Coordinates of C-alpha atoms in Angstrom, one line a residue:
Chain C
X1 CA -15.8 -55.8 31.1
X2 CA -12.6 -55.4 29.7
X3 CA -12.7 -52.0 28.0
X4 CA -13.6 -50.7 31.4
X5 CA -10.3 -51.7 33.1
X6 CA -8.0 -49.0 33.6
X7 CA -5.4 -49.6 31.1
X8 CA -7.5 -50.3 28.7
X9 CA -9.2 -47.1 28.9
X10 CA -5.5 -45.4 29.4
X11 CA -4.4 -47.2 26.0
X12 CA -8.2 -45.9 24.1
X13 CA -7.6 -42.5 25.4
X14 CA -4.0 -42.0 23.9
X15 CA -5.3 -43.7 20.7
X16 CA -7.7 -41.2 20.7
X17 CA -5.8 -38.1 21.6
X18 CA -2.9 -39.5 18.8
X19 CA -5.4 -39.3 16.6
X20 CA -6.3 -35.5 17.0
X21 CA -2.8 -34.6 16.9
X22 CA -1.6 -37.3 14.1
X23 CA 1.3 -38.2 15.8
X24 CA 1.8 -41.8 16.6
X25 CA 0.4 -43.0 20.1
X26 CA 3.8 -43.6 21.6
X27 CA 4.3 -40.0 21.4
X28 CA 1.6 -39.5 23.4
X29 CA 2.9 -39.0 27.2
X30 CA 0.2 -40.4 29.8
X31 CA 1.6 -37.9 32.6
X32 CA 1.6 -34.9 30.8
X33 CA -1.3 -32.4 31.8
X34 CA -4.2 -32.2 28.7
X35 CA -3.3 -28.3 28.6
X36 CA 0.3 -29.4 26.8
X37 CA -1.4 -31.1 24.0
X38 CA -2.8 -28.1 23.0
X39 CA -7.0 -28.9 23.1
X40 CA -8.8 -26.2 22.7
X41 CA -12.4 -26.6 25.1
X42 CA -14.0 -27.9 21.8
X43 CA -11.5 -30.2 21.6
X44 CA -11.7 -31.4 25.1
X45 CA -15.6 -31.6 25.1
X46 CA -14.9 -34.3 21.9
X47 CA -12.7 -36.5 24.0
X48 CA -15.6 -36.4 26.9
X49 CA -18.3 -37.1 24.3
X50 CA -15.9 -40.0 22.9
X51 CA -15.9 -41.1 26.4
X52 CA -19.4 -41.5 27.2
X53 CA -19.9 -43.1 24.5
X54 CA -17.4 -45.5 24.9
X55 CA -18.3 -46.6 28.5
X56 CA -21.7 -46.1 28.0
X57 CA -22.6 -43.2 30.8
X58 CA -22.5 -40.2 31.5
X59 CA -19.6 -38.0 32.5
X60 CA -19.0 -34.7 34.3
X61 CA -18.4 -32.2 31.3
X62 CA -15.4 -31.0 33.5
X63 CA -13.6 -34.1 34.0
X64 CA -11.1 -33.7 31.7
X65 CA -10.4 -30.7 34.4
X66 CA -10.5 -32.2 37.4
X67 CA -8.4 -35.2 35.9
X68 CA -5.9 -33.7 33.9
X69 CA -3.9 -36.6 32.7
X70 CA -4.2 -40.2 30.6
X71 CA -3.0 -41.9 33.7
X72 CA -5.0 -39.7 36.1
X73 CA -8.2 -39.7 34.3
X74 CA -8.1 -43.8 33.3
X75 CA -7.8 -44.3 36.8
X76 CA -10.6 -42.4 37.6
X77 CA -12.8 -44.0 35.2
X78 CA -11.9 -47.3 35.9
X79 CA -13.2 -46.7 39.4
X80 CA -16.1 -45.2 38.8
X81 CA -17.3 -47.4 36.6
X82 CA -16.0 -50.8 39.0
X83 CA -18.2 -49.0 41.5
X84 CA -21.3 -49.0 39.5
X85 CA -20.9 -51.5 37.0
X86 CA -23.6 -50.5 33.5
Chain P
X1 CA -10.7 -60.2 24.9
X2 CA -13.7 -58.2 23.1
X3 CA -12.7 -55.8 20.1
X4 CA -12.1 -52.3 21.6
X5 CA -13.8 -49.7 19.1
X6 CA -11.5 -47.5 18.0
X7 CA -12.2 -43.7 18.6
X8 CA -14.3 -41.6 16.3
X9 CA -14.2 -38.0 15.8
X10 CA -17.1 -36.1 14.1
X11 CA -16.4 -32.6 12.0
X12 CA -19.1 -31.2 14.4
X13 CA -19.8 -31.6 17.8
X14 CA -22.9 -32.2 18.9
X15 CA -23.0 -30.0 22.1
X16 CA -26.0 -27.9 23.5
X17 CA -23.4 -26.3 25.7
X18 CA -20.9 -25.3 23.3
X19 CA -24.2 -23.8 20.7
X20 CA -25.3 -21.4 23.6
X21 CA -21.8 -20.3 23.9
X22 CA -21.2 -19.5 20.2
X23 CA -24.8 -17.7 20.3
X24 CA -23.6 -15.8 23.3
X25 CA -20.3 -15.0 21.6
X26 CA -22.7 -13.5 18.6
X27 CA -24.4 -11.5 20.8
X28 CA -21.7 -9.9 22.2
X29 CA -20.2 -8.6 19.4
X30 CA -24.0 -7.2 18.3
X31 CA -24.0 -5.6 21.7
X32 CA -20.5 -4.3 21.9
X33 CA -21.5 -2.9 18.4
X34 CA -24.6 -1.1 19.3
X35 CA -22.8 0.2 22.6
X36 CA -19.9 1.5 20.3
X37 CA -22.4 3.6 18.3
X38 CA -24.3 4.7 21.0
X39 CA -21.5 5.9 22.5
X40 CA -19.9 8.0 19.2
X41 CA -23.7 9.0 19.0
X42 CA -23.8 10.4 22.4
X43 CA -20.5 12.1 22.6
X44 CA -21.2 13.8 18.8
X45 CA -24.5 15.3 20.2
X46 CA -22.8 16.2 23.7
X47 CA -20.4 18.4 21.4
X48 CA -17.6 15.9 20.8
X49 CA -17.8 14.7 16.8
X50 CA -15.6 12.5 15.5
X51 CA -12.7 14.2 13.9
X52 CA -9.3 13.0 11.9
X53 CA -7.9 11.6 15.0
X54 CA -11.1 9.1 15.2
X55 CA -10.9 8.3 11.7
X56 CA -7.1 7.5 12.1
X57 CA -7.6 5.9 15.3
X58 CA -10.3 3.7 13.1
X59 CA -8.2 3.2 10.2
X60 CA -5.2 1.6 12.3
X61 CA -7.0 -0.5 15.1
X62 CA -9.1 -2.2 11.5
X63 CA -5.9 -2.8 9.5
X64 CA -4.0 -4.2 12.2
X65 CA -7.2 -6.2 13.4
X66 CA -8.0 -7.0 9.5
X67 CA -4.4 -7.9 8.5
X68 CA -4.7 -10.4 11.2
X69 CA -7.8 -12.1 10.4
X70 CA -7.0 -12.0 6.2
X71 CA -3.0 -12.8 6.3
X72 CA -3.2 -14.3 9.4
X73 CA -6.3 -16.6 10.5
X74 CA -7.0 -16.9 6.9
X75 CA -4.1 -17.5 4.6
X76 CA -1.3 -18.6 6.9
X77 CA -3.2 -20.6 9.4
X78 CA -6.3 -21.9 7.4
X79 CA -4.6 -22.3 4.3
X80 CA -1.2 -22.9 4.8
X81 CA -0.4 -20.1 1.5
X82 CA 2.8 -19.4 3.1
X83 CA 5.3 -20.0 5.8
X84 CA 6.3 -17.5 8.4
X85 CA 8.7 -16.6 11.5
X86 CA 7.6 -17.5 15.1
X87 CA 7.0 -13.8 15.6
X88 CA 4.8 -12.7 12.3
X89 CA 2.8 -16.3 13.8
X90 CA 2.4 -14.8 16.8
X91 CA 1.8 -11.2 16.0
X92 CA -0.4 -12.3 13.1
X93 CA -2.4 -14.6 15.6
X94 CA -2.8 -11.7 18.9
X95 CA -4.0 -9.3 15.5
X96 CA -6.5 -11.6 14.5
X97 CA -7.9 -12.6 17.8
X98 CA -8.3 -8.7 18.2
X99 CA -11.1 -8.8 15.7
X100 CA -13.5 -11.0 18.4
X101 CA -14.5 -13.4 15.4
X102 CA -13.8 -16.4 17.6
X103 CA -10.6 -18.0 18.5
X104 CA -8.2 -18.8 16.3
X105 CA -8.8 -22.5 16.4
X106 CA -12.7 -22.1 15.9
X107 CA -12.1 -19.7 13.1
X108 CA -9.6 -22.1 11.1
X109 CA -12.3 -25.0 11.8
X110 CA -14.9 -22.6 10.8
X111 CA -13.2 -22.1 7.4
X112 CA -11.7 -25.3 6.5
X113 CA -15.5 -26.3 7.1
X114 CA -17.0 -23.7 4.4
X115 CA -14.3 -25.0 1.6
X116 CA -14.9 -28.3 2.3
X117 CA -18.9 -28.0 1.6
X118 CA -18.7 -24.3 -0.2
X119 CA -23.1 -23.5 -1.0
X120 CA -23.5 -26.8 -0.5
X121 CA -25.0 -28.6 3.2
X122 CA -22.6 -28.4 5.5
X123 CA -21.6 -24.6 4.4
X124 CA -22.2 -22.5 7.3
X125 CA -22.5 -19.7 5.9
X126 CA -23.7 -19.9 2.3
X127 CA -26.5 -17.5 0.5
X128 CA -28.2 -20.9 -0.9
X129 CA -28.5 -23.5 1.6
X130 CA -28.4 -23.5 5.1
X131 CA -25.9 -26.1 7.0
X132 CA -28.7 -28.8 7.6
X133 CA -29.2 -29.0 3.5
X134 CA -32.4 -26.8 3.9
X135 CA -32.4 -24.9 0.5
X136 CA -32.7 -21.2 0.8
X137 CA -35.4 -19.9 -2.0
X138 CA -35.8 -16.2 -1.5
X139 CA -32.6 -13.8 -2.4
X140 CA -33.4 -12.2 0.9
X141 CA -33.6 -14.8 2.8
X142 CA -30.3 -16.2 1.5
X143 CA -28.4 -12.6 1.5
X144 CA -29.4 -12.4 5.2
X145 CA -28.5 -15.4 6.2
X146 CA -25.3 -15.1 4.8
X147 CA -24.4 -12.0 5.8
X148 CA -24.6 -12.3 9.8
X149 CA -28.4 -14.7 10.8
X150 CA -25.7 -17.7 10.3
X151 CA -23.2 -16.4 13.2
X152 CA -26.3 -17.1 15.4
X153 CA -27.0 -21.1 15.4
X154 CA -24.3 -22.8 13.3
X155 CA -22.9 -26.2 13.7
X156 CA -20.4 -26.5 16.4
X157 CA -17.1 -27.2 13.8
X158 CA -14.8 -29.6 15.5
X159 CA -11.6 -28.4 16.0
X160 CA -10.3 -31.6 17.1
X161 CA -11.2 -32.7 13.3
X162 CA -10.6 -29.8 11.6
X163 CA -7.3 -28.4 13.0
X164 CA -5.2 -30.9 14.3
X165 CA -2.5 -28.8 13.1
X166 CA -3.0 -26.2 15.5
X167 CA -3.1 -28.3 18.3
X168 CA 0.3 -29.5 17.8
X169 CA 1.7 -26.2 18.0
X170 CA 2.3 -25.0 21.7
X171 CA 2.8 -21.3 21.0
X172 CA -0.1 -20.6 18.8
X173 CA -2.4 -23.0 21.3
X174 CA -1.4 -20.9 23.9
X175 CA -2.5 -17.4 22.4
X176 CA -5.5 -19.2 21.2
X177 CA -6.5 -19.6 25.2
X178 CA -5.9 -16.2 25.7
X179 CA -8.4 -15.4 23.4
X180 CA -10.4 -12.4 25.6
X181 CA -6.8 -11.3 26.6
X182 CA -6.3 -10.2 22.8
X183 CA -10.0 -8.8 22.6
X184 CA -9.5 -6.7 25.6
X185 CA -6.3 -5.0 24.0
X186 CA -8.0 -4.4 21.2
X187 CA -10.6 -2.5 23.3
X188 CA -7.9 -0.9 25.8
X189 CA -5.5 0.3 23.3
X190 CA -7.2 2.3 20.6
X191 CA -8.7 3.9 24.6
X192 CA -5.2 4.7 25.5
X193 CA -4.4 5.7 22.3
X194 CA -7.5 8.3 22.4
X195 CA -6.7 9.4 25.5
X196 CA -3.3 10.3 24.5
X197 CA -4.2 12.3 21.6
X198 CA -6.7 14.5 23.1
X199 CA -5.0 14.0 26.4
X200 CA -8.5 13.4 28.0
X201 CA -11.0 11.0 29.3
X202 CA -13.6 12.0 26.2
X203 CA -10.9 11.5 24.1
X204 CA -10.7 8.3 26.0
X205 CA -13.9 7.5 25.0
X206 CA -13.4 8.7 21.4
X207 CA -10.7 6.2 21.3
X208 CA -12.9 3.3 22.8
X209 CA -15.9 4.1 20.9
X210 CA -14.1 4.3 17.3
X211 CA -10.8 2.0 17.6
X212 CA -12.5 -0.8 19.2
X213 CA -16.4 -0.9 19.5
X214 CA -17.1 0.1 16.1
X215 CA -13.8 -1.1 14.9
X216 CA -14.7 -4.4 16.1
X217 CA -18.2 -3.9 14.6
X218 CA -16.5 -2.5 11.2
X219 CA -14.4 -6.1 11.6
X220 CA -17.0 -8.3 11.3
X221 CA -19.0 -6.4 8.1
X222 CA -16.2 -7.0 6.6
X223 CA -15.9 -10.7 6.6
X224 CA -19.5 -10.7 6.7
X225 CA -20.0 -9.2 3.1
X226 CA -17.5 -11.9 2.4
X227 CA -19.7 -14.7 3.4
X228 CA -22.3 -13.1 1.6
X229 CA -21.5 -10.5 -1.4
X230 CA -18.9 -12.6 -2.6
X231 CA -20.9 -15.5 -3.3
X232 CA -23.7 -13.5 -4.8
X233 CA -22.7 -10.6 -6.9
X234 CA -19.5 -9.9 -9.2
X235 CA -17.3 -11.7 -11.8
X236 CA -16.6 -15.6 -11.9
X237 CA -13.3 -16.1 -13.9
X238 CA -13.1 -19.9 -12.3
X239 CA -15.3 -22.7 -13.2
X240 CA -15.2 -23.6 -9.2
X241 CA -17.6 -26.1 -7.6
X242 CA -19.5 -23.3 -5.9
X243 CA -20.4 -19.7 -6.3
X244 CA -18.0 -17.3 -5.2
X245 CA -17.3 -14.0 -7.0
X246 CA -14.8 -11.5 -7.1
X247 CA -15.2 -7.6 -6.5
X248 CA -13.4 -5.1 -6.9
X249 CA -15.5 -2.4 -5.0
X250 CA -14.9 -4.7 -2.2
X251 CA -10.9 -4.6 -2.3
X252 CA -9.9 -2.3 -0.5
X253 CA -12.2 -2.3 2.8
X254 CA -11.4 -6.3 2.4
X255 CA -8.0 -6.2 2.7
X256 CA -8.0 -8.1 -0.7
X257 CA -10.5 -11.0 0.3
X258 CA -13.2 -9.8 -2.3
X259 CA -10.8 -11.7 -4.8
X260 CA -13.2 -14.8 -3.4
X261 CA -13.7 -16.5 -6.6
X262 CA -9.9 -16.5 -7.0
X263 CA -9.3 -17.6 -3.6
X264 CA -11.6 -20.9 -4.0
X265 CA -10.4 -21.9 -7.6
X266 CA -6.6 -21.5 -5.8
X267 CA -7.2 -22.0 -1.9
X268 CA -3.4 -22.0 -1.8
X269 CA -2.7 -18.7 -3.2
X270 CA -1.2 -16.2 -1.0
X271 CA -1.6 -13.1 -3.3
X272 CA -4.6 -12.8 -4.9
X273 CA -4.0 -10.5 -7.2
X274 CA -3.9 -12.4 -10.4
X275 CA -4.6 -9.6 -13.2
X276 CA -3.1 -5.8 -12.8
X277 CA -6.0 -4.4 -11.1
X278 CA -6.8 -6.6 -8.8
X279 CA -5.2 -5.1 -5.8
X280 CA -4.3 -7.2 -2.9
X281 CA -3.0 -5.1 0.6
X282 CA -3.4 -8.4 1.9
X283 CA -1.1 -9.8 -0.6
X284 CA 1.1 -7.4 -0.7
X285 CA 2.0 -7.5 3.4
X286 CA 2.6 -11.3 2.3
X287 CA 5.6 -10.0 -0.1
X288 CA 6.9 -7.7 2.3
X289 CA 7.3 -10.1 4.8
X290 CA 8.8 -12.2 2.0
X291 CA 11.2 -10.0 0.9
X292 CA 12.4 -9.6 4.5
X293 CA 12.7 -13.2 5.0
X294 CA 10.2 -12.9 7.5
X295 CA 8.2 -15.2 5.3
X296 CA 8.6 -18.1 2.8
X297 CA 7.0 -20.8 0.2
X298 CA 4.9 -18.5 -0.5
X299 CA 1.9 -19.8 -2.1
X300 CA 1.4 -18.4 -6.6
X301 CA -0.2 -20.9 -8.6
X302 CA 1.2 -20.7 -12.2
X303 CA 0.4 -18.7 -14.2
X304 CA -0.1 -21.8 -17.0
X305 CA -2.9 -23.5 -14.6
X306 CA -4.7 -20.3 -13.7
X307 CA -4.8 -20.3 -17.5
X308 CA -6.1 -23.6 -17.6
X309 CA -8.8 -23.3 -14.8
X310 CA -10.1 -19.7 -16.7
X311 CA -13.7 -20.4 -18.1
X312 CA -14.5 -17.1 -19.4
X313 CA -12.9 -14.1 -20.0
X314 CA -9.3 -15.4 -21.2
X315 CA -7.3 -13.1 -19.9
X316 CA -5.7 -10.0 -22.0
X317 CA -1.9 -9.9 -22.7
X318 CA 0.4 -9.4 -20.2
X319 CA -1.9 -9.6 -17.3
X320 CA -0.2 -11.4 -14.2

């Protein structure tokens, strides 16, 4: 279960995102809106496939959208999967 | 605690969506082309030819949209030949995006992508093997393909993999997300500029028709016969890992991109004019903007490893 909690996924999704941009992941701000790290939708739709993957389900391909930060959208994942566990 | 697998990112993304909207993205710029010469069609038989004003009109909107895609998407942002000012960035970005050959982000990724696999799987655009390692048999067949069948079903290239740089850099990520902002100037102001030169609405429609439909169509054969020609026909003076050629009959409309086979033995060269008659407008903007301090580090391989990297045809004395 743990790579479902919420900062877990908050920590894997700013690993993720300092990998794209090849910074280190403490220069990645959780609160910042996804816009400022400059994704293109490509980009975006790679973090959401990374995602699925990772907690094995499916996602809304907007989420990144409706969820527009690492803090926002870890703790959206976290409770959608604690509501139906896989 | 279980082992938390660390994120992978793939050099194409595997995404039904994002294929149907590159295929859509193909067939606009067929059908924008087709409209822009049905429209210069229409308006020559209604009495309205195409006179000097068109062909200037023409000449302009592809150099500014062709400088853009060759100095800009190509050597400053793919291949890093040179450095440049926040401003020639940016202009050299809105310029390129005019051409409607993708955003800038898709057409670096795009790019990076061909180098990496040049006519080999993985190439998405080469006259010998499609990108799923298919082998393409018939000169045809490979010349088509090549030339514009691959803009219709290629690989999604992953921008997230292939440039990262971009991403980092807030200005040019922010014209890239304009992207139909910069193809609807380059469709509006070659209009305007119609309109005001024959101070009316058919010269309105002059202006549409030749600056941007057919420009835009004009645009695209360009980097087409790229893709193609210059991997098929012409000189090889480098021993590279793939095929490309260089043309001179090509220079000119190219901008200086026909020099192919001198772009992939030196993918860091900025001006690729390397012997006295290879002429380079491309190249030569890159100077300019060089001499103005506009631009800098600009990218010339020495002349002692060109030397070196020459299989045939050593060149004659005094040639640069």
């Amino acid at each position: 279960m743990t790579k479902y909690e919420q900062s877990n996924i908050e920590n894997w999704l700013a690993d993720l995102i300092s990998e794209i941009l090849e910074v280190p992941p403490t220069e990645v701000d959780r609160t910042v809106h996804f816009d400022r790290y400059g994704l293109d939708s490509v980009a975006a739709l790679t973090i959401t496939t990374a995602l699925e993957e990772h907690l094995e389900r499916e996602l809304d391909a907007t989420v990144l959208y409706d969820y527009p930060t690492i803090a926002k959208l870890s703790h959206h994942l976290a409770e959608i999967t604690a509501r139906v566990p896989q | 605690m279980s082992a938390i697998a660390k994120p992978r990112i793939g050099r194409t993304l595997e995404s039904p969506r994002m294929r149907r909207a590159q295929r859509r993205h193909a067939i606009a710029v067929v059908v924008l082309s087709t409209a822009g010469i049905l429209l210069a069609l229409g308006l020559a038989v209604a009495g309205y030819p195409p006179g000097w004003g068109e062909m200037a009109i023409l000449a302009v909107f592809y150099t500014i949209a062709g400088l853009g895609i060759s100095v800009g998407f190509h050597r400053l942002f793919t291949h890093q030949s040179f450095k440049a000012a926040p401003t020639v960035r940016l202009a050299l970005a809105v310029m390129g995006s005019m051409a409607m050959q993708g955003t800038l982000k898709f057409w670096v990724a795009l790019h990076r992508r061909h180098h990496e696999h040049s006519d080999e799987p993985g190439d998405p655009h080469s006259p010998y093997v499609l990108e799923d390692g298919t082998l393409l048999h018939g000169k045809l067949a490979g010349f088509w393909h090549s030339y514009m069948a691959w803009s219709f079903g290629h690989e999604v290239p992953n921008s997230a993999f292939y440039a990262r740089d971009l991403m980092r850099d807030r200005l040019i990520s922010r014209i890239n997300d304009l992207y139909f902002v910069w193809v609807a100037a380059g469709l509006a102001l070659p209009t305007v500029a119609g309109a005001i030169l024959h101070g009316s609405l058919i010269g309105a429609a002059q202006g549409l028709a030749w600056g941007g439909l057919i420009r835009i169509y004009a645009g695209h054969n360009m980097i087409w016969s790229i893709t193609s020609l210059t991997h098929i026909f012409g000189r090889r003076d480098f021993a590279t890992s793939d095929r490309s050629t260089n043309n001179l009959w090509l220079s000119v409309v190219t901008l200086g991109e026909s020099w192919h086979n001198n772009h992939h033995a030196f993918p860091t060269a900025a001006i690729l004019k390397f012997r006295w008659y290879q002429f380079d407008i491309s190249g030569l903007v890159i100077a300019a903007l060089e001499k103005t301090g506009l631009a800098w580090s600009v990218g010339r391989p020495r002349e002692n490893r060109r030397f070196t990297k020459l299989t045939s045809n050593p060149p004659t004395t005094g040639a640069r």
